[in-house]
Coordinates of C-alpha atoms and ligand atoms in Angstrom, one line a residue:
M1 CA 82.1 30.7 46.8
D2 CA 81.7 28.1 49.6
I3 CA 78.5 26.1 49.3
K4 CA 77.2 27.2 52.7
Q5 CA 77.6 30.8 51.8
Y6 CA 76.0 30.2 48.3
V7 CA 73.0 28.4 49.9
A8 CA 72.5 31.2 52.5
L9 CA 72.6 33.9 49.8
R10 CA 70.1 32.1 47.6
K11 CA 67.8 31.4 50.6
E12 CA 67.8 35.1 51.4
E13 CA 66.8 35.9 47.8
I14 CA 63.9 33.4 48.0
R15 CA 62.8 34.8 51.3
Q16 CA 62.7 38.3 49.9
E17 CA 61.0 37.2 46.8
I18 CA 58.0 35.8 48.6
S19 CA 58.0 38.2 51.6
S20 CA 55.1 40.3 50.0
A21 CA 53.0 37.3 49.0
E22 CA 49.6 37.1 50.7
K23 CA 49.9 33.4 51.5
P24 CA 53.3 31.5 51.5
P25 CA 54.1 28.6 49.2
K26 CA 53.1 25.4 50.9
L27 CA 54.9 22.0 50.8
C28 CA 53.2 18.8 51.9
I29 CA 55.6 16.1 53.1
I30 CA 54.1 12.7 53.5
S31 CA 56.0 9.9 55.3
V32 CA 55.0 6.4 56.0
G33 CA 56.6 4.6 59.0
E34 CA 59.4 5.9 61.3
D35 CA 62.7 5.4 59.4
P36 CA 65.1 7.5 61.6
A37 CA 67.2 8.8 58.6
S38 CA 63.9 9.9 56.9
Q39 CA 62.8 11.7 60.1
A40 CA 66.1 13.7 60.1
Y41 CA 65.7 14.6 56.4
I42 CA 62.1 15.8 57.1
R43 CA 63.3 17.9 60.0
G44 CA 65.8 19.5 57.6
K45 CA 63.2 20.2 54.9
K46 CA 60.9 21.8 57.5
K47 CA 63.7 23.9 58.9
D48 CA 64.7 25.1 55.3
S49 CA 61.1 25.9 54.6
A50 CA 60.7 27.9 57.8
E51 CA 63.9 29.8 57.1
V52 CA 62.6 31.2 53.8
G53 CA 59.0 31.8 54.9
F54 CA 57.4 28.7 53.3
E55 CA 54.8 26.6 55.0
A56 CA 55.6 22.9 55.4
E57 CA 53.0 20.4 56.5
H58 CA 54.2 17.0 57.6
V59 CA 51.6 14.2 57.2
A60 CA 53.1 11.3 59.2
L61 CA 51.3 8.1 58.4
P62 CA 51.8 4.8 60.3
A63 CA 53.9 2.0 58.8
E64 CA 50.8 -0.1 58.2
T65 CA 49.1 2.5 55.9
T66 CA 47.6 0.7 52.9
A67 CA 48.2 1.6 49.3
E68 CA 44.6 2.6 49.0
E69 CA 44.8 5.0 52.0
L70 CA 48.0 6.6 50.7
K71 CA 46.5 7.0 47.3
R72 CA 43.4 8.7 48.8
I73 CA 45.6 11.2 50.7
L74 CA 47.7 11.9 47.7
I75 CA 44.6 12.6 45.5
K76 CA 43.3 14.9 48.2
K77 CA 46.6 16.9 48.3
N78 CA 46.7 17.0 44.5
E79 CA 43.2 18.6 44.6
D80 CA 44.0 21.1 47.4
P81 CA 44.8 24.5 45.9
S82 CA 46.6 25.6 49.1
V83 CA 49.2 22.9 48.6
H84 CA 51.8 23.8 45.9
G85 CA 54.2 20.9 46.2
I86 CA 53.9 17.3 47.4
L87 CA 56.7 15.0 48.3
V88 CA 56.7 11.5 49.6
Q89 CA 59.7 10.7 51.8
L90 CA 61.6 7.6 50.7
P91 CA 62.1 4.8 51.5
L92 CA 58.6 3.5 51.8
P93 CA 57.6 0.3 53.7
K94 CA 58.0 -2.8 51.4
H95 CA 54.2 -3.1 50.7
L96 CA 54.1 0.4 49.1
S97 CA 55.9 1.2 45.9
P98 CA 57.5 4.5 44.8
G99 CA 56.1 3.7 41.3
M100 CA 52.6 3.8 42.6
V101 CA 53.2 7.1 44.4
N102 CA 54.7 8.6 41.3
A103 CA 51.7 7.5 39.2
I104 CA 49.4 9.6 41.4
I105 CA 51.3 12.8 42.4
S106 CA 50.4 15.5 39.9
P107 CA 53.4 16.5 37.7
A108 CA 52.6 20.1 38.5
K109 CA 53.1 19.4 42.3
D110 CA 56.0 16.9 42.1
V111 CA 58.7 19.2 43.5
D112 CA 61.1 16.3 43.9
G113 CA 61.1 15.9 40.1
F114 CA 60.6 12.1 40.2
V115 CA 57.2 11.8 38.5
P116 CA 57.2 11.1 34.7
G117 CA 56.4 14.4 33.0
S118 CA 57.2 16.4 36.2
H119 CA 57.3 20.1 35.7
Y120 CA 60.5 20.2 37.8
V121 CA 64.1 19.0 37.5
C122 CA 65.2 16.3 40.0
C123 CA 66.6 18.2 43.0
T124 CA 70.1 16.8 43.3
P125 CA 71.2 17.3 39.6
K126 CA 69.4 20.7 39.6
G127 CA 71.2 21.8 42.8
I128 CA 74.5 20.8 41.3
V129 CA 74.0 22.5 37.9
D130 CA 72.7 25.7 39.6
Y131 CA 75.8 25.8 41.8
L132 CA 78.2 25.1 39.0
T133 CA 76.6 27.8 37.0
H134 CA 77.0 30.2 39.9
E135 CA 80.7 29.2 40.1
G136 CA 81.1 30.0 36.4
F137 CA 81.7 26.5 35.2
P138 CA 81.8 27.0 31.4
F139 CA 79.8 23.7 30.4
V140 CA 79.9 24.2 26.6
G141 CA 82.3 21.7 25.0
K142 CA 83.7 20.6 28.4
N143 CA 84.3 16.9 29.2
A144 CA 82.0 15.8 31.9
V145 CA 82.2 12.3 33.5
V146 CA 79.3 11.1 35.6
I147 CA 80.0 8.1 37.8
G148 CA 76.8 6.2 38.5
R149 CA 73.6 5.8 36.4
S150 CA 70.7 5.8 38.8
Q151 CA 67.3 7.2 37.9
I152 CA 67.5 9.9 40.6
V153 CA 71.1 11.1 40.2
G154 CA 73.3 9.7 37.5
K155 CA 70.9 9.7 34.5
P156 CA 69.2 13.0 35.1
M157 CA 72.6 14.5 35.9
A158 CA 74.0 13.3 32.5
R159 CA 70.9 14.6 30.7
L160 CA 71.2 18.1 32.3
L161 CA 74.9 18.3 31.4
L162 CA 74.2 17.2 27.8
E163 CA 71.5 20.0 27.6
R164 CA 74.3 22.4 28.5
S165 CA 76.5 21.0 25.7
C166 CA 79.0 19.1 27.7
N167 CA 80.6 16.1 26.2
V168 CA 79.1 13.6 28.6
T169 CA 80.5 10.1 29.5
V170 CA 78.6 8.0 32.0
I171 CA 80.6 5.3 33.8
H172 CA 79.3 2.6 36.1
S173 CA 80.0 -0.7 37.8
K174 CA 80.7 -2.5 34.5
T175 CA 83.3 0.1 33.4
S176 CA 86.9 -1.3 33.4
E177 CA 89.4 0.3 35.7
E178 CA 91.6 1.2 32.7
D179 CA 88.7 3.0 31.0
K180 CA 87.7 4.8 34.2
R181 CA 91.3 6.1 34.6
F182 CA 91.3 7.2 30.9
Y183 CA 88.0 9.1 31.1
L184 CA 88.8 10.7 34.5
A185 CA 92.2 12.0 33.2
H186 CA 90.4 13.9 30.5
A187 CA 87.5 15.2 32.6
D188 CA 86.9 18.9 33.2
L189 CA 83.9 18.0 35.5
I190 CA 83.4 14.8 37.5
V191 CA 80.2 14.0 39.3
V192 CA 80.4 11.0 41.5
A193 CA 77.2 9.3 42.6
V194 CA 78.0 5.8 43.6
G195 CA 77.6 5.3 47.4
K196 CA 81.0 3.8 48.1
R197 CA 84.0 5.3 49.7
G198 CA 87.2 5.7 47.6
V199 CA 85.7 5.7 44.1
I200 CA 88.3 8.4 43.4
D201 CA 91.4 8.6 45.4
S202 CA 94.8 10.3 45.0
S203 CA 96.1 7.5 42.7
Y204 CA 93.9 8.9 39.8
E205 CA 95.5 11.3 37.4
L206 CA 93.1 14.3 37.3
K207 CA 93.3 17.7 35.6
P208 CA 94.3 20.4 38.1
S209 CA 91.5 22.5 36.6
A210 CA 88.9 19.9 37.1
F211 CA 85.7 20.3 39.2
V212 CA 84.8 17.3 41.3
V213 CA 81.2 17.1 42.7
D214 CA 80.8 14.4 45.3
V215 CA 77.2 13.2 45.7
G216 CA 77.9 10.1 47.8
I217 CA 76.9 9.7 51.4
N218 CA 78.6 6.9 53.3
R219 CA 78.3 6.5 57.1
D220 CA 81.2 4.8 58.9
E221 CA 80.9 2.7 62.1
E222 CA 81.1 5.8 64.3
G223 CA 78.3 7.4 62.4
H224 CA 80.5 10.0 60.6
L225 CA 79.6 10.9 57.0
H226 CA 82.0 10.5 54.1
G227 CA 81.7 11.1 50.4
D228 CA 82.7 8.8 47.5
C229 CA 86.0 10.7 46.9
E230 CA 89.1 11.0 49.1
P231 CA 89.1 14.6 50.5
G232 CA 91.7 17.0 49.3
L233 CA 92.1 15.9 45.7
P234 CA 94.5 18.1 43.7
V235 CA 91.7 19.8 41.6
A236 CA 90.3 23.3 41.2
L237 CA 87.1 22.6 43.1
Q238 CA 85.9 19.6 45.2
T239 CA 82.6 19.6 47.0
P240 CA 82.8 18.5 50.7
V241 CA 80.8 15.8 52.4
P242 CA 79.0 16.7 54.6
G243 CA 78.2 20.3 53.8
G244 CA 78.1 19.9 50.0
V245 CA 75.6 18.3 47.6
G246 CA 73.2 17.6 50.4
L247 CA 72.7 21.4 51.0
L248 CA 72.4 22.0 47.2
T249 CA 69.7 19.3 47.0
R250 CA 67.8 20.9 49.8
L251 CA 68.1 24.3 48.1
A252 CA 66.8 22.9 44.8
L253 CA 63.7 21.7 46.6
L254 CA 63.0 25.3 47.8
D255 CA 63.6 26.6 44.2
N256 CA 61.2 24.0 42.8
L257 CA 58.5 24.9 45.4
L258 CA 58.9 28.6 44.5
E259 CA 58.4 27.7 40.9
A260 CA 55.3 25.6 41.7
F261 CA 54.0 28.6 43.7
K262 CA 54.5 31.0 40.8
Q263 CA 52.8 28.5 38.3
Ligands
NAP1 P1 72.3 3.9 43.4 O1 70.9 3.9 42.8 O2 72.8 2.8 44.3 O3 73.3 3.9 42.1 C1 74.7 3.7 42.2 C2 75.3 3.8 40.9 O4 76.8 3.6 41.1 C3 74.9 2.6 40.0 O5 74.6 3.1 38.7 C4 76.1 1.7 39.9 O6 76.3 1.1 38.7 C5 77.2 2.6 40.2 N1 78.4 1.9 40.8 C6 78.4 1.0 41.8 N2 79.7 0.6 42.0 C7 80.5 1.3 41.2 C8 81.8 1.4 41.0 N3 82.7 0.6 41.7 N4 82.3 2.2 40.0 C9 81.5 2.9 39.3 N5 80.1 2.9 39.4 C10 79.7 2.1 40.4 O7 72.7 5.2 44.1 P2 72.1 6.7 44.0 O8 70.7 6.7 44.5 O9 72.4 7.3 42.6 O10 73.0 7.4 45.1 C11 74.4 7.4 45.0 C12 75.0 8.0 46.2 O11 74.6 9.4 46.3 C13 74.5 7.4 47.5 O12 75.6 7.4 48.5 C14 73.4 8.2 48.0 O13 73.2 8.2 49.4 C15 73.9 9.6 47.6 N6 72.9 10.6 47.3 C16 73.1 11.8 47.9 C17 72.2 12.9 47.7 C18 72.5 14.2 48.3 O14 71.6 15.0 48.3 N7 73.7 14.4 48.8 C19 71.1 12.7 46.9 C20 70.9 11.4 46.3 C21 71.8 10.4 46.5 P3 75.3 0.0 38.1 O15 74.2 0.7 37.5 O16 76.2 -0.7 37.0 O17 75.0 -1.0 39.2

């Protein structure tokens, strides 16, 4: 199924599931400063929330907000029983650290899945695995290659695939081109999370039955979005950019908030 159709279907299921609730699940989005890309992401999260009947409160703080002020607000939201999920939109201004934020947000309300001990799985890897499951990818014993080893995508992705009994290889900037070609030629599933165009192009030998999940977001000079992979690779499934993993990540946030609400 096409990702847009899958997301619409799952959103409708969520909407129906909470339609009889006395009060809707509530997300609190906190932003500091006015990063234009962040503003667009926040608009998307509010729109998604409204579509399924969730409440989304946006606390927009000025760029000069101190660590103490942010900490005080986060503690207040942790203690507010009407708030089920809290997320702090990244990036933060330089004087504030995501580490400090993660140390304060309650693991029970960390619907982004970033906080150590969070009750939820990181949204991007979760969204990808849920979609692959829906598409019938048979995980067990399959060769999965994850390109990229970041804390928010590559590493949690590899862990989730390992939990589903894939044979997982993680490659990164220090992997030789020869080894990269070897691993990719044997891969049943390839998840690319690098942030550079052309990480996989048509010169790579890939299995025709392979699934390729393109996490990358790269903006060209005209502002158009591109993934890390050349479009139209000769494989069984390749997620598009835009209209691919970004939508799955947004859906996973709704799923995590629903779980927080039920808890
Ligand atoms: P990141 O923290 O910059 O990590 C990039 C990873 O790619 C690093 O592990 C790096 O290896 C590896 N790498 C760099 N050059 C490479 C190369 N030539 N070959 C193989 N590996 C290479 O990035 P991130 O936060 O994981 O995000 C990756 C991309 O996904 C970005 O474009 C980001 O915007 C996008 N993204 C999209 C979504 C979504 O919802 N669609 C969500 C999150 C991220 P080293 O560790 O060796 O440096």
